[in-house]
Every structure is written in C-alpha cells, then in structure tokens.
CSV table of C-alpha atoms and ligand atoms in Angstrom, one decimal:
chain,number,residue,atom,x,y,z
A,1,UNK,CA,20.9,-1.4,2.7
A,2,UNK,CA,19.9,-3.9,-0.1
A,3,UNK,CA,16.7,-3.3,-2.5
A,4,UNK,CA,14.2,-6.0,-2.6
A,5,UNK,CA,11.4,-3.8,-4.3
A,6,UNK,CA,11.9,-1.0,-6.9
A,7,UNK,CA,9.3,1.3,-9.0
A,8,UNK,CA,10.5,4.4,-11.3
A,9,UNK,CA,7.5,6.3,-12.4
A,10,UNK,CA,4.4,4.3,-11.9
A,11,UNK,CA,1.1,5.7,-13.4
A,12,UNK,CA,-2.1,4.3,-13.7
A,13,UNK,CA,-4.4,6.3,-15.9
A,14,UNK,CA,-7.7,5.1,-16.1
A,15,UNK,CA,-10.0,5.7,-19.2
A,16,UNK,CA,-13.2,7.7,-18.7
A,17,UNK,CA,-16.1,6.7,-20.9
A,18,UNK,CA,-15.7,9.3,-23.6
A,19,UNK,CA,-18.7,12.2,-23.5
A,20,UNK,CA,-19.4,12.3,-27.4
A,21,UNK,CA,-17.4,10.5,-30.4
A,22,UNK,CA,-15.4,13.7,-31.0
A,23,UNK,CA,-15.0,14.7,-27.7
A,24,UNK,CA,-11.3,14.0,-26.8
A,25,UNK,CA,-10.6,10.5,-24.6
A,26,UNK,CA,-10.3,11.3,-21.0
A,27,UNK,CA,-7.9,9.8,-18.5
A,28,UNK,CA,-8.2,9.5,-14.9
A,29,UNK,CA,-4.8,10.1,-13.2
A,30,UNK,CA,-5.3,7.6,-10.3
A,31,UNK,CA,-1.5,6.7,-9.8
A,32,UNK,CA,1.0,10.0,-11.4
A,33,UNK,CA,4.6,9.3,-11.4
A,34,UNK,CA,5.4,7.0,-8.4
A,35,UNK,CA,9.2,6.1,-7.5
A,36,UNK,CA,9.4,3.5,-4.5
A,37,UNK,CA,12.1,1.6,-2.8
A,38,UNK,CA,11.6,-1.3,-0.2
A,39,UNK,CA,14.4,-3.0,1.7
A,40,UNK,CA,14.3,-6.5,2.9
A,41,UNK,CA,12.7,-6.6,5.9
A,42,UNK,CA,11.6,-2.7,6.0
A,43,UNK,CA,7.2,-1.7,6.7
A,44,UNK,CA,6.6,0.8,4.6
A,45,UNK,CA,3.9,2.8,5.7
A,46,UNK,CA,1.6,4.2,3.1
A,47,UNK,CA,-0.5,6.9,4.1
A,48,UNK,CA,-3.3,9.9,2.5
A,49,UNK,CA,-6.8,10.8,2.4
A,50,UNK,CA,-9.6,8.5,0.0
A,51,UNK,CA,-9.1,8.8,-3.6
A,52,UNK,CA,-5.2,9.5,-3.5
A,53,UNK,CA,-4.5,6.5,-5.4
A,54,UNK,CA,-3.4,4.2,-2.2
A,55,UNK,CA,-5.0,1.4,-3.2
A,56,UNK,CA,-4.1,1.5,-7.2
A,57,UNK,CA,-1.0,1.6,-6.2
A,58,UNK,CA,-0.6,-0.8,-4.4
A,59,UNK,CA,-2.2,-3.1,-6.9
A,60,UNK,CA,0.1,-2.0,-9.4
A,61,UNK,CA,3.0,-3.1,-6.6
A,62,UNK,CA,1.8,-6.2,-6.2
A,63,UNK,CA,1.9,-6.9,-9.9
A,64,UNK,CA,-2.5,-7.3,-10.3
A,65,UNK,CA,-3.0,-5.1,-12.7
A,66,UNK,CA,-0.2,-3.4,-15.7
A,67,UNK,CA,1.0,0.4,-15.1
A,68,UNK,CA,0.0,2.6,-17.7
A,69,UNK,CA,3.6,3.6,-17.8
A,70,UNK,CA,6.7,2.8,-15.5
A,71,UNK,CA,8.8,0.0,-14.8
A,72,UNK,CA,9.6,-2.4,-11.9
A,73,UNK,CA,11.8,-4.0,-10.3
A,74,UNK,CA,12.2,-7.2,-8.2
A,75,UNK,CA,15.5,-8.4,-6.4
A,76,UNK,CA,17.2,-6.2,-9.5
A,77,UNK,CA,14.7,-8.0,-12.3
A,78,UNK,CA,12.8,-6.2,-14.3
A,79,UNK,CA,9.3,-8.0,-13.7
A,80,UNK,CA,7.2,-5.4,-15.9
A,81,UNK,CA,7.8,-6.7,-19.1
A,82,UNK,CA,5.6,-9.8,-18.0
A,83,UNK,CA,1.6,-9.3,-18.2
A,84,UNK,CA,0.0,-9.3,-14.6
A,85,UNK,CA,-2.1,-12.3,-16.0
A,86,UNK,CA,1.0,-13.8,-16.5
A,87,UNK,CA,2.8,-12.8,-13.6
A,88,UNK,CA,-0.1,-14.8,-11.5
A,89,UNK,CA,1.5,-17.8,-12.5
A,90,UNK,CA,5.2,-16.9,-12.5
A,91,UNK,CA,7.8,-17.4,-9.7
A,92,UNK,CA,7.9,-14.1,-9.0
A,93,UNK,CA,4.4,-14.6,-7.8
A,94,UNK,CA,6.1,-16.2,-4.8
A,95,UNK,CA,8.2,-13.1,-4.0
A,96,UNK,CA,5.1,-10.4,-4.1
A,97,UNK,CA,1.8,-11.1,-2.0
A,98,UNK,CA,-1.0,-8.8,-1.4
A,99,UNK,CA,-3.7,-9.0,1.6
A,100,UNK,CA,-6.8,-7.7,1.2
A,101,UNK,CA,-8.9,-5.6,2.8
A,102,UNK,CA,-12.1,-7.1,3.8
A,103,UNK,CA,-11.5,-10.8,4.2
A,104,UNK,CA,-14.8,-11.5,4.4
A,105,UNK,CA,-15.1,-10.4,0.4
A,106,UNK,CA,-11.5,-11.8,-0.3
A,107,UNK,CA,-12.2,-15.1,0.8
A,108,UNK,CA,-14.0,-17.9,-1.6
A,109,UNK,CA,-16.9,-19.0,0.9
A,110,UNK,CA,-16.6,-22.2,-0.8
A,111,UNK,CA,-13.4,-22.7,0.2
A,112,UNK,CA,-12.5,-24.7,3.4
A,113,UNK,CA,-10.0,-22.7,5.3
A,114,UNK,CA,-7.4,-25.5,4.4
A,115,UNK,CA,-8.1,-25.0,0.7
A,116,UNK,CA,-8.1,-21.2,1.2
A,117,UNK,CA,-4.2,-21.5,2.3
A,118,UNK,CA,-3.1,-24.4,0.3
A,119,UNK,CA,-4.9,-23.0,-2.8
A,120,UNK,CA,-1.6,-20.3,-3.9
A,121,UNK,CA,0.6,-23.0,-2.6
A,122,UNK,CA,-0.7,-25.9,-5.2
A,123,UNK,CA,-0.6,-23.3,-7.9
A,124,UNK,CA,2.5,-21.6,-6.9
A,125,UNK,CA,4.8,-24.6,-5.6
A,126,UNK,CA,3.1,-27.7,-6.5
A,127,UNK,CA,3.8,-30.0,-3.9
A,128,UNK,CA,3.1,-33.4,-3.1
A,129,UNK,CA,0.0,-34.1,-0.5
A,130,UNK,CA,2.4,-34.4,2.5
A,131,UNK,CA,4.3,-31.1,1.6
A,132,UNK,CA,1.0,-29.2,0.9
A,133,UNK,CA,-0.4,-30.3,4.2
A,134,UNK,CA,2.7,-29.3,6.1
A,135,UNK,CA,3.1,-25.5,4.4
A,136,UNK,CA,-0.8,-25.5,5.3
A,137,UNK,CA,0.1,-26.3,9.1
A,138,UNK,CA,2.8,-24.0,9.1
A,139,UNK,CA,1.5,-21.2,8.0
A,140,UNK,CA,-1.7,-21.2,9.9
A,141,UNK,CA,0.4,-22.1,13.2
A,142,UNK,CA,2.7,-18.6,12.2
A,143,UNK,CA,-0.7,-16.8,12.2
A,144,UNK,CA,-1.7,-18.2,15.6
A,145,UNK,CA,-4.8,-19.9,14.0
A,146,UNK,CA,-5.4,-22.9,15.7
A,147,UNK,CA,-5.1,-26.1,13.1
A,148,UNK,CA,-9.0,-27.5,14.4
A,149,UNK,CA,-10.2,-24.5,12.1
A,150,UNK,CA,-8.7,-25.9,9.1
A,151,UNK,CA,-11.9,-27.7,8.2
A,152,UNK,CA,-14.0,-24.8,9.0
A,153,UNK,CA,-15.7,-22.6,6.4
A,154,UNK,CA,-15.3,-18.5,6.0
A,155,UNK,CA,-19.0,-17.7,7.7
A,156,UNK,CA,-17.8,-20.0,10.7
A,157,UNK,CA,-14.9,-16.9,11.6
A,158,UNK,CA,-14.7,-14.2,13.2
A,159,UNK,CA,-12.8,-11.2,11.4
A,160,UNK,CA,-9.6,-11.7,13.4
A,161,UNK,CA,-9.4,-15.3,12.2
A,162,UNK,CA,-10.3,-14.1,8.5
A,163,UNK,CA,-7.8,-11.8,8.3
A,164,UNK,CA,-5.6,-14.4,9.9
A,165,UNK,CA,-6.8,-16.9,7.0
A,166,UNK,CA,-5.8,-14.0,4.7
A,167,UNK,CA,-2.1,-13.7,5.9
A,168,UNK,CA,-1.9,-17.1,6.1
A,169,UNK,CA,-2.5,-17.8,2.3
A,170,UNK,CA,-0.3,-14.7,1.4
A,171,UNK,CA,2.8,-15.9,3.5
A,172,UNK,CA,2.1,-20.0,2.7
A,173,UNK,CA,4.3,-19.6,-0.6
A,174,UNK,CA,7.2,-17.6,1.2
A,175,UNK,CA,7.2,-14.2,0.2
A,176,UNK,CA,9.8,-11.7,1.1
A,177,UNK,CA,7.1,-8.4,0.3
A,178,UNK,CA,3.2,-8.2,2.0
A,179,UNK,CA,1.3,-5.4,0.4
A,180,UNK,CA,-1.5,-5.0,2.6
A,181,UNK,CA,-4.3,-2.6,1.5
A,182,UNK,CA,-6.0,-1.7,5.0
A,183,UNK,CA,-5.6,-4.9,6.3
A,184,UNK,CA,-7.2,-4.1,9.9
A,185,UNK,CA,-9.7,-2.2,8.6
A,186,UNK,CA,-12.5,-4.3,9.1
A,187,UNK,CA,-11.6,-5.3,12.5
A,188,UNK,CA,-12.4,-4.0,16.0
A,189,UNK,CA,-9.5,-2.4,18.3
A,190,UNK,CA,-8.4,-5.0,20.2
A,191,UNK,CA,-8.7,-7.4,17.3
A,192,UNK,CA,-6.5,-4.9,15.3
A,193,UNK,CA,-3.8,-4.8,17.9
A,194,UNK,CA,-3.0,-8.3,17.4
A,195,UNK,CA,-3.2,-9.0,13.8
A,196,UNK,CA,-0.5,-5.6,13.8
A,197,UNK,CA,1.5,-7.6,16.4
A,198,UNK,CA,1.3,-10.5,14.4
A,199,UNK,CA,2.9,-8.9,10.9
A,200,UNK,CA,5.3,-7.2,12.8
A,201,UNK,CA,6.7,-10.4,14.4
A,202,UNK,CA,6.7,-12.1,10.8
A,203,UNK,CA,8.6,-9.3,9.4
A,204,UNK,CA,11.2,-9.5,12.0
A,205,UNK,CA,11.4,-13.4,11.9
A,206,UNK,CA,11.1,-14.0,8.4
A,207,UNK,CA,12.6,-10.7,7.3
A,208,UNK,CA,9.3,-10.4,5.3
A,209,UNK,CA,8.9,-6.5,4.1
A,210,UNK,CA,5.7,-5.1,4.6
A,211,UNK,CA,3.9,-2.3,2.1
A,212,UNK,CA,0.8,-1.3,4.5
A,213,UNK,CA,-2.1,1.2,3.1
A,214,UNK,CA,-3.9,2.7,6.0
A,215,UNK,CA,-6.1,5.3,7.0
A,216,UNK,CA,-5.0,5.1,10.5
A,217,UNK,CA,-1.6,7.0,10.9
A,218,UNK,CA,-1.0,6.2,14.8
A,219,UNK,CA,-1.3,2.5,13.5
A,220,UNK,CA,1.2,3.2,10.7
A,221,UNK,CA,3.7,5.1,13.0
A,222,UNK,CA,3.6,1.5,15.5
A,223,UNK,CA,4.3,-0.9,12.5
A,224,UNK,CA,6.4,1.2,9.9
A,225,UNK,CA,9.8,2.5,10.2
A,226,UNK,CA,9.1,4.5,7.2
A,227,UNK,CA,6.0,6.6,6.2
A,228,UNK,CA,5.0,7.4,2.1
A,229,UNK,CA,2.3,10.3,2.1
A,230,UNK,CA,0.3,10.5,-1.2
A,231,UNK,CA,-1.9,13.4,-2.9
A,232,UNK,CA,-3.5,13.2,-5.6
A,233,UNK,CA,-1.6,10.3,-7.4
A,234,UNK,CA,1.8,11.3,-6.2
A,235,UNK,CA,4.0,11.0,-3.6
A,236,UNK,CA,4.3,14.8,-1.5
A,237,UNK,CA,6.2,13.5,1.4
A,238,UNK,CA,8.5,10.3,2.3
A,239,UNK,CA,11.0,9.8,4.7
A,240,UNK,CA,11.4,7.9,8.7
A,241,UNK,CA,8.2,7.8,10.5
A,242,UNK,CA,9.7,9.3,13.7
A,243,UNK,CA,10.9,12.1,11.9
A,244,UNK,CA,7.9,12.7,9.8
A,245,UNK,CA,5.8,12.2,12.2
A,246,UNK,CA,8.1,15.1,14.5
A,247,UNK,CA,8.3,17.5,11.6
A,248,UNK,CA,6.3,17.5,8.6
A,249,UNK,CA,7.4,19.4,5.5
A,250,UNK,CA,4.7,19.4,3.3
A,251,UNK,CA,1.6,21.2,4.1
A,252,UNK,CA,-0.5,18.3,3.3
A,253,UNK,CA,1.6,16.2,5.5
A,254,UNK,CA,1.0,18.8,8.3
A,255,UNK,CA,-2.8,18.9,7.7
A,256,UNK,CA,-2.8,15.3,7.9
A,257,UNK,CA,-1.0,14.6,11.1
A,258,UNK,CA,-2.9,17.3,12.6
A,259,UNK,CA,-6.1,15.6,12.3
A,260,UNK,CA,-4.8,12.5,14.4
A,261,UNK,CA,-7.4,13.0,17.6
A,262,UNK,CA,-4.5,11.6,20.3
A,263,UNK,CA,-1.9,13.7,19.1
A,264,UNK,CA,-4.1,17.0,18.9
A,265,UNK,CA,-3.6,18.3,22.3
A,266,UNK,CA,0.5,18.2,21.7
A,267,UNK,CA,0.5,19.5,18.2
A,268,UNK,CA,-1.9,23.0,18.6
A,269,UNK,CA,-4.8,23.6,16.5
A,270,UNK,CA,-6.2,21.0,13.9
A,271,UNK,CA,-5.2,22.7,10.3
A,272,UNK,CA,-8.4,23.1,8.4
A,273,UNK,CA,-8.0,22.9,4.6
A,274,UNK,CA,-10.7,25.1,2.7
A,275,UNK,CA,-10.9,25.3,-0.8
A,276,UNK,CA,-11.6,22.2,-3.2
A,277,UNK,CA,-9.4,19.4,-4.4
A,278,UNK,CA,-8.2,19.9,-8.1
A,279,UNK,CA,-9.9,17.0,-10.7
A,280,UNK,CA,-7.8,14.4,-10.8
A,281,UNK,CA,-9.6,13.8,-14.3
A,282,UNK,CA,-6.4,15.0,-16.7
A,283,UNK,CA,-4.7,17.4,-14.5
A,284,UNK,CA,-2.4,20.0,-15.2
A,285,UNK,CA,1.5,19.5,-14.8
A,286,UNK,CA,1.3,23.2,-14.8
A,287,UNK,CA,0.6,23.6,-10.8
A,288,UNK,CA,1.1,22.1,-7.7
A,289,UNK,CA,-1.8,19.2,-6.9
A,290,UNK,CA,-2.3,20.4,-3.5
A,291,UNK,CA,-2.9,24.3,-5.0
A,292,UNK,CA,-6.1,25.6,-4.1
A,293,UNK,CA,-6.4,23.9,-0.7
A,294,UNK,CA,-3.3,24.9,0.5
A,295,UNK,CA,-2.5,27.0,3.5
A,296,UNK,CA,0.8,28.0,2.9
A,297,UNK,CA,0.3,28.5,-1.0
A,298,UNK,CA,1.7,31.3,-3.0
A,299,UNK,CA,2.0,32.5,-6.4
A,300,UNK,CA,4.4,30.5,-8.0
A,301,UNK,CA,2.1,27.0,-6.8
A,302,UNK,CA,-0.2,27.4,-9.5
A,303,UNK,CA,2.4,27.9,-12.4
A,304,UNK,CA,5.0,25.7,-11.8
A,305,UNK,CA,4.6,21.7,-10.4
A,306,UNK,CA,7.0,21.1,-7.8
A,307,UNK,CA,9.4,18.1,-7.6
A,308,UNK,CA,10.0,15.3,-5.7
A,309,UNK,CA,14.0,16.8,-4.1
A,310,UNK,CA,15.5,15.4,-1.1
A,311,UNK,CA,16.4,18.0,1.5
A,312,UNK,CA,19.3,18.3,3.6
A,313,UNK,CA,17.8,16.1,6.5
A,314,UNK,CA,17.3,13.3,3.7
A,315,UNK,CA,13.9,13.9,3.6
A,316,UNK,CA,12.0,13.5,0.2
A,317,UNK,CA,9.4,16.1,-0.6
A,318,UNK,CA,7.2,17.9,-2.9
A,319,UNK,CA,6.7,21.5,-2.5
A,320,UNK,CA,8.4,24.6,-3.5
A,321,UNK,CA,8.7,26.4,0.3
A,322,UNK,CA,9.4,23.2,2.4
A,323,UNK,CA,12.5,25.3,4.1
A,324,UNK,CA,10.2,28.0,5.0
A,325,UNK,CA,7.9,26.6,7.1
B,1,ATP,N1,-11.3,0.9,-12.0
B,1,ATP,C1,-11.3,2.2,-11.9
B,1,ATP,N2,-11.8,3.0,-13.0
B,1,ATP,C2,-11.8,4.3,-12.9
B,1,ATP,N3,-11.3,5.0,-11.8
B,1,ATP,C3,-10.9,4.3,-10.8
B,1,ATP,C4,-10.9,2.9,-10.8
B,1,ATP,N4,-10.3,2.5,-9.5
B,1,ATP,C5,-10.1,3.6,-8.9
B,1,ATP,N5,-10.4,4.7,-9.6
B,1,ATP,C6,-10.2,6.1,-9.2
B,1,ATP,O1,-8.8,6.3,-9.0
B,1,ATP,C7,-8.6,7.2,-7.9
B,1,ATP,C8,-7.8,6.4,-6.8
B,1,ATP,O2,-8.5,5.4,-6.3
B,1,ATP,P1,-8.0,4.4,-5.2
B,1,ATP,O3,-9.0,3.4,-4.9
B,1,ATP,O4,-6.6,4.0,-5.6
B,1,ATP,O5,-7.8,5.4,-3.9
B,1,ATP,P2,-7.5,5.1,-2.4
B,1,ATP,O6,-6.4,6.0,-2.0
B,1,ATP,O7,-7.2,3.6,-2.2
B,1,ATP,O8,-8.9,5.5,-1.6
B,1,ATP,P3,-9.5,4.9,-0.3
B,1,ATP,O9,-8.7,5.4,0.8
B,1,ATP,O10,-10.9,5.4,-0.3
B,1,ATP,O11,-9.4,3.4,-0.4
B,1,ATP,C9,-10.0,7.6,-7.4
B,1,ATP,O12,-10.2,8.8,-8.0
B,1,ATP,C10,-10.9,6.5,-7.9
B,1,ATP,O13,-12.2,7.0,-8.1
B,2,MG,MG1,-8.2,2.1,-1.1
C-alpha cells in the first residue's frame, strides 16, 4: 500500500512555568516519540484515556502547531521544515484538514454558513465567484446539508448540521487526510450514527483518509480499519481493529477494551487498574509509562523502557511480556 501521511518521532514538550529562577525548566511530555503511517483512503482510529496526548497529536498531524522534535512527511515531502503559520497558507494546506471538536466553539458565529465553507476555499484556492459558489454547493450537498441553510447563521443549527458545516469546510478544498479530534462528541446517538456514516461514505468515494480521536472505542472499531492506542504520550499498541480489538497485547490495551459496557458480558471481568499514573511532567526513559498501574508488571518494568517491536502476528507493541499473556 502507498503512504499518503508519515511521522518519525513526534514530541511535543510543553514548557512549565518555571518554580524559581534557579529551579531547572520543566517540560511537559504531552506527545513522546510518535511514528505514524496513513494510507490513502485508510481511518485510523486513535484511541486512550484523557491526558494521553490524543489531541496534541493530532494537532501536530494536522500541521497547527510545530513538533518539539520529529519530522513529517506528506505524499513523500518533507512538510516540517515549513512553520505551521506558514503552512496555513501553503498548498499542502489543501492535502491536511482537521475537524474540530465542538462546532459550536469552531465555528465564527459571524459567519454565514456559506462563508463558513467558502472561507478555506478563498484562502486556499482562490477562485472566481462562480467557482467558489459551486465548491460551496458541492461540498455542503456531500454532507447532506440542504443548500436553503447556506444563508443561515451557527445559533440557527442544530449540532448535527454544525458538525456537518464543519466537514463541509474541511473537505471544500479537496483534502486527501481528515484528522478529526472527537468529532461526534458533542452530538446525541442517533445524530452520531450519521455524521459516522457520512465520513465513512466520503472516505470510500473520495478515497479521503481519516485520522479520528475518540473516546468511544465501539465507534472507532465501526469507522476504522485500524486502531492506535496511546499512553502517556506514546504509542503502546497499534495494529487492525478486528484483531486488536480480539486480542489485545498490552495490558493497557486490555484494561481499555475491558471497560467497553456492550462488550463486557463476552470479555469476563472489567480489569481494574489501581495504583497512580506516573507525571507526565519530565518522565523517566528509565521505566515503562504504564509501571505502577500495571497488572501484569514485573521487575524489569521499572528499569528498563520498553520498545515499540512488531510481533510475529504484525502487531506493533510496547511492553516487555506481550508473548506471555
Ligand atoms: N497548551 C498546553 N500547555 C501545557 N500543557 C498542555 C497544553 N495542552 C495540553 N497539555 C497537556 O498535555 C497532555 C496531553 O493533552 P491532550 O489535550 O493532548 O490530551 P487528550 O488525550 O486529547 O485528552 P482528552 O481525551 O481529555 O481530550 C495533558 O497532560 C495536558 O494537560
Ligand atoms: Mg483531546
């Protein structure tokens, strides 16, 4: 398979405010050494308790803000070398969209719902008045939003059509990758179901790739062929939703997929995970992240950090004991 999206060791560390003038700078490890590869066409699920670094990371995929360290790369480009205040501007702009989360915050009230859409398309594309008003058309029609609410404002929506408004504007300019930070978050179940139904029909008809940050791992597991679980800033688990989802190797994984209420009932007992989460304030590289609350842990967890390795059935994981389990 080709590689529309690429990343090799993303961090975002974020600068505390520093305690005294001699007191040594602290750095919050939100984002810790991510590598990430996105075909054409592929959802990407991304998946792992609040705080893990989902929606830095994201961000930092969607080219908004500068990694601390790492590179990335688009259709084989580098595209880091360029300043994300740059980058707004840029072609590549075109090729990487992000959807919010809460459209309601996302979404100039100001803005008509027409302006809302044709807004990244005048900045992006620059087209004459016909061609704007015809990408405008075209997208909302894609979303299912009916064109009379192209005059309308924001507060005169409901959610589904503001998150509708949202993917609209993101896929007006043609993008081939939607990073979508909780997108369906906002919005009631039934509402949910078809704005999901709605970005998997534009990935399969536009071959549009989908990176989608959720809470909600039986929503994941409908929309995404593949499934990244993060902890703590990294990546501890990675590989084919159906298979993941079947048989977790990392303990955090496990713990996770446990908690899904449906799934409960088939999977035994709900794993439980005592003990407290390490700081993610300037961590060591000295232990496994997941030490202290793990239920499988041993000795050598808190002495030596385990690697991202691929086992024999492909899957990508991080823990010492994944074959033992
Ligand atoms: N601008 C910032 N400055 C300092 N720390 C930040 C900043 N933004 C996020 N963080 C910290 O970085 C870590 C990761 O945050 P992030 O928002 O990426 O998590 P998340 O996985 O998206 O969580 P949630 O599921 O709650 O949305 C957290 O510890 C958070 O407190
Ligand atoms: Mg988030």
């Amino acid at each position: 398979m080709s590689t529309l999206f690429e990343a090799h060791g993303l961090k975002m560390y974020y600068p505390l405010p520093q305690k005294s003038a001699i007191a040594p700078p602290l750095k919050l490890h939100a984002v810790d050494g991510v590598d990430l590869r996105i075909s054409p066409g592929e959802a990407v699920g991304l998946v792992g308790e609040s705080g893990c670094g989902k929606s830095t990371l994201s961000r930092l995929i969607a080219r908004l803000v500068d990694p601390t360290e790492g590179e990335i790369f688009l259709e084989g480009r580098e595209i880091t070398k360029i300043r994300a205040s740059e980058f707004s501007r840029s072609q590549d702009r075109r090729t990487i969209q992000m959807v919010f989360q809460d459209p309601s915050e996302s979404l100039n009230p100001r803005l008509s719902v027409f302006d809302l859409i044709a807004d990244p398309v005048r900045v992006l594309i620059r087209p004459s008045r016909a061609e704007l008003r015809s990408r405008v058309e075209e997208a909302a029609t894609a979303v299912n939003l009916p064109l009379a609410l192209l005059d309308r404002f924001p507060h005169q929506l409901s959610g589904g059509q503001k998150a509708r408004v949202g993917i609209a504007r993101a896929i007006a300019v043609e993008p081939r990758l939607l990073v979508l930070d909780e997108p369906t978050s906002a919005l009631d179940v039934s509402v949910q179901a078809t704005v999901l139904q709605l970005l998997d029909r534009l990935r399969r008809e536009r071959e549009i790739a989908l990176l989608f940050v959720s809470h909600d791992l039986n929503v994941v597991r409908l929309l995404c062929s593949r499934i990244v679980v993060m902890y703590m800033g990294q990546v501890v688990e990675s590989g084919p939703s159906d298979e993941v989802y079947a048989s977790p190797a990392h303990p955090y994984t496990r713990a996770l997929l446990s908690a899904i209420p449906t799934l409960r009932p088939r999977r035994g007992e709900r794993i439980k995970l005592e003990g407290d989460p390490q700081s993610p304030i300037a961590p060591s590289d000295m232990q496994c992240r997941f030490a202290g609350r793990c239920p499988v842990e041993r000795p050598e967890c808190s002495v030596t950090m385990p690697l991202l390795r691929t086992l024999d059935n492909g899957r990508l994981v991080r823990c010492h004991f994944a074959e033992e389990q």
